Short mmCIF file of C-alpha atoms in Angstrom, two decimals:
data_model
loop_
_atom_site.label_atom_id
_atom_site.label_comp_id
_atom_site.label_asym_id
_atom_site.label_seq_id
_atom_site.Cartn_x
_atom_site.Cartn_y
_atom_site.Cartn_z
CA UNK A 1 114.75 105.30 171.61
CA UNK A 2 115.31 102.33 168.97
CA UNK A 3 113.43 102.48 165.87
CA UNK A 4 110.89 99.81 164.87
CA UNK A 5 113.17 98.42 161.98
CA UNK A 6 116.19 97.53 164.33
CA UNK A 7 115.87 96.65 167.58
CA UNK A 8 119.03 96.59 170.23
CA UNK A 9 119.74 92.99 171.39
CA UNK A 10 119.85 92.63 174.83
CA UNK A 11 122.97 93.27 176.20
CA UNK A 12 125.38 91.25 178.74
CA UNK A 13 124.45 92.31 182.21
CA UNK A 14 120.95 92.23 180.89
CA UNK A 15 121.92 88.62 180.07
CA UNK A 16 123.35 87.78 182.91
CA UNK A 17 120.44 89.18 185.41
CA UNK A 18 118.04 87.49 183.65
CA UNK A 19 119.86 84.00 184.14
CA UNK A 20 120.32 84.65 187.92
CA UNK A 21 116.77 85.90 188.16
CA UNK A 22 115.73 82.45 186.45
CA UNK A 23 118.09 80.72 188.67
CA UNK A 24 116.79 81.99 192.20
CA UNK A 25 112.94 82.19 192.15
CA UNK A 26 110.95 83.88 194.84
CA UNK A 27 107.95 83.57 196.70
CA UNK A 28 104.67 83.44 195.05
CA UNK A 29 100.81 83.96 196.15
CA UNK A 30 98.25 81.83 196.76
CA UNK A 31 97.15 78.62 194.42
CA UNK A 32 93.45 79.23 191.98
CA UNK A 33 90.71 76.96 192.23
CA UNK A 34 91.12 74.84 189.11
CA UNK A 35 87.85 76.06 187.47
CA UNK A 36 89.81 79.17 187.47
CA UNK A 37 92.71 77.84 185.77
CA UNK A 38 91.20 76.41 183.07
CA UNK A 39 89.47 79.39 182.07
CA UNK A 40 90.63 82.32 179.42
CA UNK A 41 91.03 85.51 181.44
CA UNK A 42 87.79 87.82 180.53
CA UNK A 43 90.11 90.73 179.06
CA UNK A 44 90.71 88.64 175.77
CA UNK A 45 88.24 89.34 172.64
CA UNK A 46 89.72 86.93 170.21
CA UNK A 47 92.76 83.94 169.95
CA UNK A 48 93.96 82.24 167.94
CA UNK A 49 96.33 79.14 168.06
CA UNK A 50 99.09 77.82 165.41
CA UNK A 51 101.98 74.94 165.75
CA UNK A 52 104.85 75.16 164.02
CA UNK A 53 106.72 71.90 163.41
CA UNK A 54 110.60 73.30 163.86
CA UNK A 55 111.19 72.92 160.21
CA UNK A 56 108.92 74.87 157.39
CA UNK A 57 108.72 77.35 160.38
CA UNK A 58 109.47 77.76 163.99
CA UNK A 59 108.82 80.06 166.91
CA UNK A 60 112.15 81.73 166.87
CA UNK A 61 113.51 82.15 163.44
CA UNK A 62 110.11 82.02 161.52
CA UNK A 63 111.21 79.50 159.40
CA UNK A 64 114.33 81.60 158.46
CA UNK A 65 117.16 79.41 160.68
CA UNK A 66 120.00 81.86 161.98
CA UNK A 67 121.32 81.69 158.22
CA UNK A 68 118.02 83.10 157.10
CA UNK A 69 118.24 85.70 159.38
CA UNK A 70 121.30 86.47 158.69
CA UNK A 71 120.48 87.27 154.75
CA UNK A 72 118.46 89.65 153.20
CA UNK A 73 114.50 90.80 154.63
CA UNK A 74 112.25 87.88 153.06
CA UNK A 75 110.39 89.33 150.51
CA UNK A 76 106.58 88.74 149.92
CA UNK A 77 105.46 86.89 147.04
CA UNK A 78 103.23 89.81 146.76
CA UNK A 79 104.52 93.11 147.62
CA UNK A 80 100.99 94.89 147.59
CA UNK A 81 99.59 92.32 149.29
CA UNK A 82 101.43 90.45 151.96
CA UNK A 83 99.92 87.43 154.16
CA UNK A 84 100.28 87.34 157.45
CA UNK A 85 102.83 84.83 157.92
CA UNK A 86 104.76 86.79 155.59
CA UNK A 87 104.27 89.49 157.74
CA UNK A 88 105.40 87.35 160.73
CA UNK A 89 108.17 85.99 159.21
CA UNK A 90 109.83 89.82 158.28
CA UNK A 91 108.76 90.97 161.65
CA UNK A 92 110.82 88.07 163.45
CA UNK A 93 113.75 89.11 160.92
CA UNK A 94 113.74 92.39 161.97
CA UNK A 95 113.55 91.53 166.16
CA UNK A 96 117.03 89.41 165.23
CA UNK A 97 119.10 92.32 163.69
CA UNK A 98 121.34 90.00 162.72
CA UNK A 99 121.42 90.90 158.96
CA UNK A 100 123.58 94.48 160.57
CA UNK A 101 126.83 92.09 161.19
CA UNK A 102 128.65 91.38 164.24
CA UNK A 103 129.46 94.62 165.28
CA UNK A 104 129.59 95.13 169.01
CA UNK A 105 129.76 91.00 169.58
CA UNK A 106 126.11 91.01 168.07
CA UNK A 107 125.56 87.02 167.00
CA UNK A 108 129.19 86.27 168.28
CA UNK A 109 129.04 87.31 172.06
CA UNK A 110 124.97 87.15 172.39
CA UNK A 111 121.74 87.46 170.35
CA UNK A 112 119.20 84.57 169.26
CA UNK A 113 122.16 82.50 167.83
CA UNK A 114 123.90 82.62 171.68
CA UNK A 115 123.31 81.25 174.77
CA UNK A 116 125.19 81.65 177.71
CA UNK A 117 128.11 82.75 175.76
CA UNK A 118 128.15 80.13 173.48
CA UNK A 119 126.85 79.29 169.80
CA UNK A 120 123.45 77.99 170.11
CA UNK A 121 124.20 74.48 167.53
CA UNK A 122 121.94 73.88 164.55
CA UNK A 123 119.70 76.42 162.66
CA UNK A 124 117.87 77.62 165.83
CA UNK A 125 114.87 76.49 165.09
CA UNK A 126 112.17 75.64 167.64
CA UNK A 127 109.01 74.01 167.43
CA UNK A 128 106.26 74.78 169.26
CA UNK A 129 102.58 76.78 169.45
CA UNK A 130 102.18 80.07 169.28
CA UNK A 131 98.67 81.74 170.82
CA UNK A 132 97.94 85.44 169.57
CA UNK A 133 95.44 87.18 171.28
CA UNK A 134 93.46 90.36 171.18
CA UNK A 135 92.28 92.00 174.16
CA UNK A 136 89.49 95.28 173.27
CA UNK A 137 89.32 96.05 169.93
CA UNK A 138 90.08 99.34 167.78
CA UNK A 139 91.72 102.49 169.08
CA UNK A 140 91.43 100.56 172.16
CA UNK A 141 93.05 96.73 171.35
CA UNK A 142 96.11 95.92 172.74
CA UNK A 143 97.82 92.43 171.07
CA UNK A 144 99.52 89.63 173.09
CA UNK A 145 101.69 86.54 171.76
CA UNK A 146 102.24 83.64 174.16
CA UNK A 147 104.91 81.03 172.66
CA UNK A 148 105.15 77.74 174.30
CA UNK A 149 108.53 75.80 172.95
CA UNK A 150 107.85 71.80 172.86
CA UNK A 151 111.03 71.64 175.34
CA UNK A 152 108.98 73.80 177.83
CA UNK A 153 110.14 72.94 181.18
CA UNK A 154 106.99 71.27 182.78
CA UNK A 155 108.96 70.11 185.71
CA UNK A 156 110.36 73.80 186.47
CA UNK A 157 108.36 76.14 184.45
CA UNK A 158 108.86 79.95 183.64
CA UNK A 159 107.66 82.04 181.72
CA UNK A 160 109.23 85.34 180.62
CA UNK A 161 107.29 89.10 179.83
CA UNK A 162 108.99 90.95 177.00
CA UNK A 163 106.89 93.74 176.16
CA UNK A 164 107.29 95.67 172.77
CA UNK A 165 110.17 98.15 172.48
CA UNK A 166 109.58 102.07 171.29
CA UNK A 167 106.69 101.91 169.17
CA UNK A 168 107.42 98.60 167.52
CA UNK A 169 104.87 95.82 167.01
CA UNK A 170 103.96 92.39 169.30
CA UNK A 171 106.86 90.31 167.91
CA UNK A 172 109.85 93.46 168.25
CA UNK A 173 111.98 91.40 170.85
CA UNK A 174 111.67 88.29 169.58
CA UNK A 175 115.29 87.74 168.87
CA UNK A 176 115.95 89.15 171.84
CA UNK A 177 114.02 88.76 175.05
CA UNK A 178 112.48 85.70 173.14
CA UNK A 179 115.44 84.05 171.87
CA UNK A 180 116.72 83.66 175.79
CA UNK A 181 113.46 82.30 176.86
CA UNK A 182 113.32 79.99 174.66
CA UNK A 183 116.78 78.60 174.88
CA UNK A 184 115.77 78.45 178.66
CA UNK A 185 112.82 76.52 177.81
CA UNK A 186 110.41 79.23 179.07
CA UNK A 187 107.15 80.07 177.58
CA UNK A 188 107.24 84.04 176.36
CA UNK A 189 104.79 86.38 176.52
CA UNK A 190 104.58 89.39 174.02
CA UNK A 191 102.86 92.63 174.31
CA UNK A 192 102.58 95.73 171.79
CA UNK A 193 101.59 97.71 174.78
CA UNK A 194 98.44 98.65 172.61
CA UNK A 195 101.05 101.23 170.48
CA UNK A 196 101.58 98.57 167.39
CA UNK A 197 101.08 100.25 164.09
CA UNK A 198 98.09 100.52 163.02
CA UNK A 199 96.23 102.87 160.59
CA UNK A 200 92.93 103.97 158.70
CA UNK A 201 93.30 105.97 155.38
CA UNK A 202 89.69 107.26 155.11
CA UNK A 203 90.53 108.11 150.95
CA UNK A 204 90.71 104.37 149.93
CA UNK A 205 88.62 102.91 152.75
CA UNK A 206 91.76 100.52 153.97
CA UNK A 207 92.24 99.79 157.53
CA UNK A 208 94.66 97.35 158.92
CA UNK A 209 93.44 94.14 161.22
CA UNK A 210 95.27 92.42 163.96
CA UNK A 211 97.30 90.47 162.11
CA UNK A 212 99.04 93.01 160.06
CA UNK A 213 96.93 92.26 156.63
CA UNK A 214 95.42 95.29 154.90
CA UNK A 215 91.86 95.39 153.43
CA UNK A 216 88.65 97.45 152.83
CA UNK A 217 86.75 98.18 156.33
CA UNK A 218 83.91 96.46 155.54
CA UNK A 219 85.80 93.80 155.20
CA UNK A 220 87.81 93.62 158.31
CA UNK A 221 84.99 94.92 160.00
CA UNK A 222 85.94 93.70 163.84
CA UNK A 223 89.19 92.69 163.09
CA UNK A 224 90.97 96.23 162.62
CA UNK A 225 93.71 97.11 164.38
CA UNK A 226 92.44 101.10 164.51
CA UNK A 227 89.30 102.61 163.22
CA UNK A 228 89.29 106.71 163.02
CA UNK A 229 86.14 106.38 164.13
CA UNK A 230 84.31 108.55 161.65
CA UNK A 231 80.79 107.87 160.20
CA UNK A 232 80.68 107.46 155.96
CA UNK A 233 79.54 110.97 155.89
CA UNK A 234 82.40 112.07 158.37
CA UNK A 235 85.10 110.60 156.04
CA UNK A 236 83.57 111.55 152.97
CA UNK A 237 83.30 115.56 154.40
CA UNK A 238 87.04 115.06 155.58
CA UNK A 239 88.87 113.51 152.25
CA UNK A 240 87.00 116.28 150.41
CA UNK A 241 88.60 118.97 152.84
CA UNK A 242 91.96 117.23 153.49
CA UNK A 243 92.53 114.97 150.72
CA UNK A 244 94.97 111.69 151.44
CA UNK A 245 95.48 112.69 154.79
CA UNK A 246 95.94 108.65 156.78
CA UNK A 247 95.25 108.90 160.13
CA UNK A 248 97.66 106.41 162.66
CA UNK A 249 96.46 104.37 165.84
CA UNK A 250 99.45 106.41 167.74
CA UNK A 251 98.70 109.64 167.01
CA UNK A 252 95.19 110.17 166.58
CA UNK A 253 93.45 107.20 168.63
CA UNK A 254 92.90 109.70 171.45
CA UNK A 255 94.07 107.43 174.14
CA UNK A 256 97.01 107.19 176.16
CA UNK A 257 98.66 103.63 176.10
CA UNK A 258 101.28 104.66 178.39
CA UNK A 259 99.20 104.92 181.36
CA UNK A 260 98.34 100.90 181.19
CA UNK A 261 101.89 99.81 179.87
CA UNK A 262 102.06 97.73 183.25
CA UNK A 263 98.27 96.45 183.16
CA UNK A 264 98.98 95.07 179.57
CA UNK A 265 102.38 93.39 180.68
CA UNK A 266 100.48 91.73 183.77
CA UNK A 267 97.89 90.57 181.12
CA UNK A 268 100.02 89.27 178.88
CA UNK A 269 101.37 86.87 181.79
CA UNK A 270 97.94 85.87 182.61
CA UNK A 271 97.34 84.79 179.25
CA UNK A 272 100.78 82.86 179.48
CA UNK A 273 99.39 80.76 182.50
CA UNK A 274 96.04 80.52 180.87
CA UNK A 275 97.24 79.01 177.75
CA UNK A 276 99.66 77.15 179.53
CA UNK A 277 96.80 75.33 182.14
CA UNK A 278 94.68 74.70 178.66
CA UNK A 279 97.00 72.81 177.17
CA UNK A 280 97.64 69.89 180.06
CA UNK A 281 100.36 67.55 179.58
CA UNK A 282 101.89 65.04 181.80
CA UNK A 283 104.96 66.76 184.14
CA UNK A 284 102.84 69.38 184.74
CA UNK A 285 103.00 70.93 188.30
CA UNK A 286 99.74 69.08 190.19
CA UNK A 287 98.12 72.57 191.28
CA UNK A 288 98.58 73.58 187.93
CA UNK A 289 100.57 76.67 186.39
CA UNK A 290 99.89 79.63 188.90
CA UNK A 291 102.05 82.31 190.08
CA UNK A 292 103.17 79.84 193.02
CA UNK A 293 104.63 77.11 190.66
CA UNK A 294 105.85 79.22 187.92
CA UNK A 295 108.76 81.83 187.86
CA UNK A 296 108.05 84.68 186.06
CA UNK A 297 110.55 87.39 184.50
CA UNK A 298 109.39 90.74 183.03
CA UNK A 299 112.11 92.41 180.91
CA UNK A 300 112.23 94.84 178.13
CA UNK A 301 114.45 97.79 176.61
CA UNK A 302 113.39 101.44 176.07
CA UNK A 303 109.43 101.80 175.86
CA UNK A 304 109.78 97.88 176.92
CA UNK A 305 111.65 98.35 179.94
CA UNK A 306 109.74 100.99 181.41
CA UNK A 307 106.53 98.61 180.64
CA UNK A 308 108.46 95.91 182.64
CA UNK A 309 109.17 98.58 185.67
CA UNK A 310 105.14 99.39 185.54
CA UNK A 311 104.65 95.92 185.78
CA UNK A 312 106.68 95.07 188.84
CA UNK A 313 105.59 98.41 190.01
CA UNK A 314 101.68 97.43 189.45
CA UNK A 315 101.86 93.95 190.40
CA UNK A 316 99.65 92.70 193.47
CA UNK A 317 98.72 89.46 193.11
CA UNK A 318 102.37 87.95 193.30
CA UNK A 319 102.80 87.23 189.33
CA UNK A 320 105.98 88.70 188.99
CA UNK A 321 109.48 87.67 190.28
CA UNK A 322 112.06 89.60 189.13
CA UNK A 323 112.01 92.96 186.58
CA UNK A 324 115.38 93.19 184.39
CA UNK A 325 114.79 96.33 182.46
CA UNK A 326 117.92 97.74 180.12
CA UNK A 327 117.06 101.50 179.42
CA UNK A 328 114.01 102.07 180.62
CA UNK A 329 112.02 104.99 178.99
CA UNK A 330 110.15 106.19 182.13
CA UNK A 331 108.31 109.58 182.89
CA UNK A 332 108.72 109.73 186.30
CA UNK A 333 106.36 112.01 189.17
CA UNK A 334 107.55 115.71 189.49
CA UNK A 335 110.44 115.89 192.38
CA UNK A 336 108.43 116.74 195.10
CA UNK A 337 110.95 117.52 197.83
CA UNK A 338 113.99 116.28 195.59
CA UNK A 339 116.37 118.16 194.37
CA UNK A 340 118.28 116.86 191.38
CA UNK A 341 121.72 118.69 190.64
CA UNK A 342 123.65 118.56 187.45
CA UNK A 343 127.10 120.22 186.87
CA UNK A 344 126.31 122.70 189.64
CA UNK A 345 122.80 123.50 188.04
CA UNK A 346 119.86 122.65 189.73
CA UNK A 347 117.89 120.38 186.87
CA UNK A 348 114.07 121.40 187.13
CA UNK A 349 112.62 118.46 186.01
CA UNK A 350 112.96 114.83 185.89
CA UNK A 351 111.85 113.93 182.52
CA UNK A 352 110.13 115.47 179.77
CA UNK A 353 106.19 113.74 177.81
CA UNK A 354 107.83 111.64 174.96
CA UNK A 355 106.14 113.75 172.54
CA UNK A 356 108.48 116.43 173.49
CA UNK A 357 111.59 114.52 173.17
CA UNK A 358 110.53 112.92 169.66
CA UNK A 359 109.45 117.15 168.41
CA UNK A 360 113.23 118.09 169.75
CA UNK A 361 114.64 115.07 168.01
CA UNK A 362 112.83 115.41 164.67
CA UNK A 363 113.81 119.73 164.91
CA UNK A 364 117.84 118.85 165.85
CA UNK A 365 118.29 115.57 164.10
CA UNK A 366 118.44 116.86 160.22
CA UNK A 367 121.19 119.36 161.21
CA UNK A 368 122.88 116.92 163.62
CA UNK A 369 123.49 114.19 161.23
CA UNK A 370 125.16 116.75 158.92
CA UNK A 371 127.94 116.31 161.22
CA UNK A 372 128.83 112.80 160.93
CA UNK A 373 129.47 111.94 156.95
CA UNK A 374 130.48 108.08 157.63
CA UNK A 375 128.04 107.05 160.37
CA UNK A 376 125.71 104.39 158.83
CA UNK A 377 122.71 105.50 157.31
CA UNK A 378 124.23 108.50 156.12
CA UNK A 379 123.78 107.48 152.68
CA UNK A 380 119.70 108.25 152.84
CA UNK A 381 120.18 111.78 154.65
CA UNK A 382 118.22 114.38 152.74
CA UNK A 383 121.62 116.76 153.23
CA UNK A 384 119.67 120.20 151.05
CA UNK A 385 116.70 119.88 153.27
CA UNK A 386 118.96 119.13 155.78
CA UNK A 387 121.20 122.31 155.22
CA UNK A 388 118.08 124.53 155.18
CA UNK A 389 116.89 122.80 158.35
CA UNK A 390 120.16 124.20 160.01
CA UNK A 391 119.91 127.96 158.10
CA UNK A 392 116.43 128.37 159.62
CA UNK A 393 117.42 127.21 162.96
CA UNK A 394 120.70 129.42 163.03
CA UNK A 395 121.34 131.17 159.97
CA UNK A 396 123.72 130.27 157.31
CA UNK A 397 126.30 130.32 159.12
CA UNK A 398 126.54 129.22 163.34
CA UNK A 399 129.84 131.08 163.88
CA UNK A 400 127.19 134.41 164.08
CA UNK A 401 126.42 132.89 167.36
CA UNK A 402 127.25 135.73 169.99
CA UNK A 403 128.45 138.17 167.28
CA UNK A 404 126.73 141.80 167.49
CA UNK A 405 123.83 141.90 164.87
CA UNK A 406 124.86 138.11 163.99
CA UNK A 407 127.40 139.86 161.75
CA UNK A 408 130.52 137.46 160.43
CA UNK A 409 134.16 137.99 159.30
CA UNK A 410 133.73 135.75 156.41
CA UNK A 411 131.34 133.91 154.26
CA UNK A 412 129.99 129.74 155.08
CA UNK A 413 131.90 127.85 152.52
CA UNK A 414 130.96 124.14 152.60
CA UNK A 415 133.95 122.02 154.47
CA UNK A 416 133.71 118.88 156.32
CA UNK A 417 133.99 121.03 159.27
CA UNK A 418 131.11 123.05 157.28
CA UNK A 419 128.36 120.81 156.42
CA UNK A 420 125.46 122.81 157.69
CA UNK A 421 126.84 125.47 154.22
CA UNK A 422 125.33 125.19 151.10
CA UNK A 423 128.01 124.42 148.30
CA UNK A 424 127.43 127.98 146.36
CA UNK A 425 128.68 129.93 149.70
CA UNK A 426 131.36 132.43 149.30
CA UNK A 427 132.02 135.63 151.78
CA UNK A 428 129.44 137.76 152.28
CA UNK A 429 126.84 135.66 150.29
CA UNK A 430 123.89 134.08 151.67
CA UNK A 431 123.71 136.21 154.84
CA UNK A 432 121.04 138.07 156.40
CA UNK A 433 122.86 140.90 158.14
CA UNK A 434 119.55 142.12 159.11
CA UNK A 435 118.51 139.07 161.38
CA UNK A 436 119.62 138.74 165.32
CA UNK A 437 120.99 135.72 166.69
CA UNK A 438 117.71 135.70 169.08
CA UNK A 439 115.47 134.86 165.76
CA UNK A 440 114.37 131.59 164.92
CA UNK A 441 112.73 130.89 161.81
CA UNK A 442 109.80 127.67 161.96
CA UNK A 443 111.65 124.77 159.95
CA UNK A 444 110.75 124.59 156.05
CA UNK A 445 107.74 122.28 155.66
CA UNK A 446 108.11 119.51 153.12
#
């Protein structure tokens, strides 16, 4: 699963089945009543509404222009103390990835800067308004974006679903998702799923609201993003018992976002057509924007595209049209009465929670990475806590693997073929005779 920071564009055939999905629309269900087009839907607690002109900032680039994106994360003209369209404008920077290069036809072959295979001319800049919505509020508020280009296509209108990938915020696909709607003239809808970041440090008192912005509760008081949920005398008890502990919306919110990944993406097209019927303008279809005059796309990678699957999966009111999901992270029923077969093995399961992939990952991943000196990011790798990581998982040396009494012929000298070694190793130093191969020591805590 992508990280947060950089987020994988979306590839060709993901490209391409989008365009023919766009291309070929389907049925739809039944027209509104126009009272009921005009309304907000009754999920949504708070909106907002902003234009941006195309120039001192835009919908796709933030302002940035593919050359801005390109360059360096925009820096804050206050570190400690960013404002939100600061906020915005690195979060769109990051949903390009463009800054990585060009590796793997990224910004040559597609990305925000492409369309259809060709370089999208000018800065890519595109004016427009841009709703944000919040529907719930605290451990239980999930955010939406709706952008509406000023080329939207009144005549043939679409809108396109692009729910947040992994655990990354509203505006994570952006340059990705985004960047083909809006070069298609589609309104886009964005979701965090209700997994954005969010936290609550009950030490300091700061929580952070919708918008990304930091403060003291009081404060933000109805705007925060996650509240802990703990009365003054609750936090005051817990800071004096575990001192600068910060709790996060993810881990300690108590609910379980996955089970309404599809509800939110519905929602967030809802809002689309909401928005869309508010703001009237001539060329609009005459029963207004409904599910019968507008094509709608859900797509989305990883966490995304398994929120786009629960969509078309959940959908009964004919919103959706077509589902293009690139690696869908999906944790499907057990196999009752399938049988899945793997290399002659029969494979018990069909998936694992995602909590027990990311504890395998973060166990295997130090001592992994040891492995691979020149890939990218190397640079950062803790390699001593890293070594120790692999010495409590199998010993100083994994050639003890299978031997009787995990004895060795020779000592773990560090080698490129060696990393997991510590430096010092010669023969016969640094091992524990005494200690089986069928031992595993907890990993060091740091």
């Amino acid at each position: 699963m992508p990280s947060a920071g950089r987020l994988p564009a979306l590839s060709l055939p993901l490209v391409l089945a989008l365009t023919a999905a766009l291309v070929s629309p389907l049925a739809h269900a039944a027209d509104r009543t126009p009272s009921a087009r005009s309304a907000l839907p009754s999920f949504i607690s708070e909106l907002t509404e902003r234009r941006y002109d195309g120039r001192s900032d835009d919908l796709l680039t933030a302002g940035l222009g593919f050359a801005g994106l390109r360059g360096p994360m925009p820096r804050a003209a206050d570190p400690d103390r960013p404002t939100a369209a600061e906020l915005r404008r690195q979060a769109v920077w990051a949903s390009a990835g463009l800054s990585a290069g060009s590796g793997g036809g990224l910004g040559r072959l597609y990305g925000p800067d492409v369309d259809r295979g060709r370089p999208v001319s000018g800065d890519g800049k595109v004016a427009g308004v841009e709703y944000r919505a919040v529907a719930g509020s605290g451990a239980h508020s999930v955010s939406f974006v709706v952008q509406v280009p000023d080329g939207f296509d009144r005549a043939r209108p679409c809108v396109v679903a692009a729910p947040a990938t992994g655990l990354g915020g509203v505006y994570s696909m952006v340059g990705t998702a985004g960047a083909w709607g809006l070069h298609h003239r589609c309104a886009v809808a964005y979701t965090d799923k209700g997994m954005g970041p969010a936290f609550d440090d009950p030490h300091s008192g700061t929580v952070m609201g919708y918008d990304g912005t930091t403060g003291p509760r009081a404060r933000l008081h109805g705007r925060t993003a996650f509240d802990a949920g703990l009365s003054d005398a609750e936090r005051a008890r817990f800071d004096a018992e575990h001192p600068y502990r910060v709790a996060y919306k993810m881990a300690h919110s108590g609910m379980n976002p996955q089970a309404t990944w599809g509800r939110d993406v519905l929602r967030s097209i809802r809002l689309a057509l909401a928005v869309l019927n508010r703001d009237w303008r001539a060329g609009a279809p005459g029963g207004g924007y409904t599910p019968a005059s507008t094509t709608v796309l859900t797509t989305g990678v990883s966490n995304g595209g398994g929120a786009a699957v629960a969509a078309g999966e959940e959908d009964r009111g004919g919103l959706v049209d077509a589902v293009v999901a690139s690696e869908p992270q999906l944790n499907l029923a057990p196999l009752n009465g399938v049988r899945v077969r793997q290399g002659g093995r029969v494979v018990p399961a069909a998936g694992l929670p995602l909590i027990r992939y990311n504890a395998l990952a973060s166990l295997l991943q130090p001592c992994a990475a040891l492995t691979e000196p020149t890939a990218p990011g190397y640079a950062t790798l803790d390699v001593p806590a890293a070594r120790r990581r692999c010495a409590a998982l199998v010993g100083d040396d994994p050639r003890r693997a299978g031997m009787p009494n995990g004895r060795v012929r020779t000592g773990c000298r560090a080698s490129p073929r060696r990393p997991w070694c510590a430096p010092d190793s010669s023969p016969g130093r640094g091992i524990s005779r005494s200690r089986t191969t069928t031992r595993r020591r907890p990993p060091p805590t740091r």
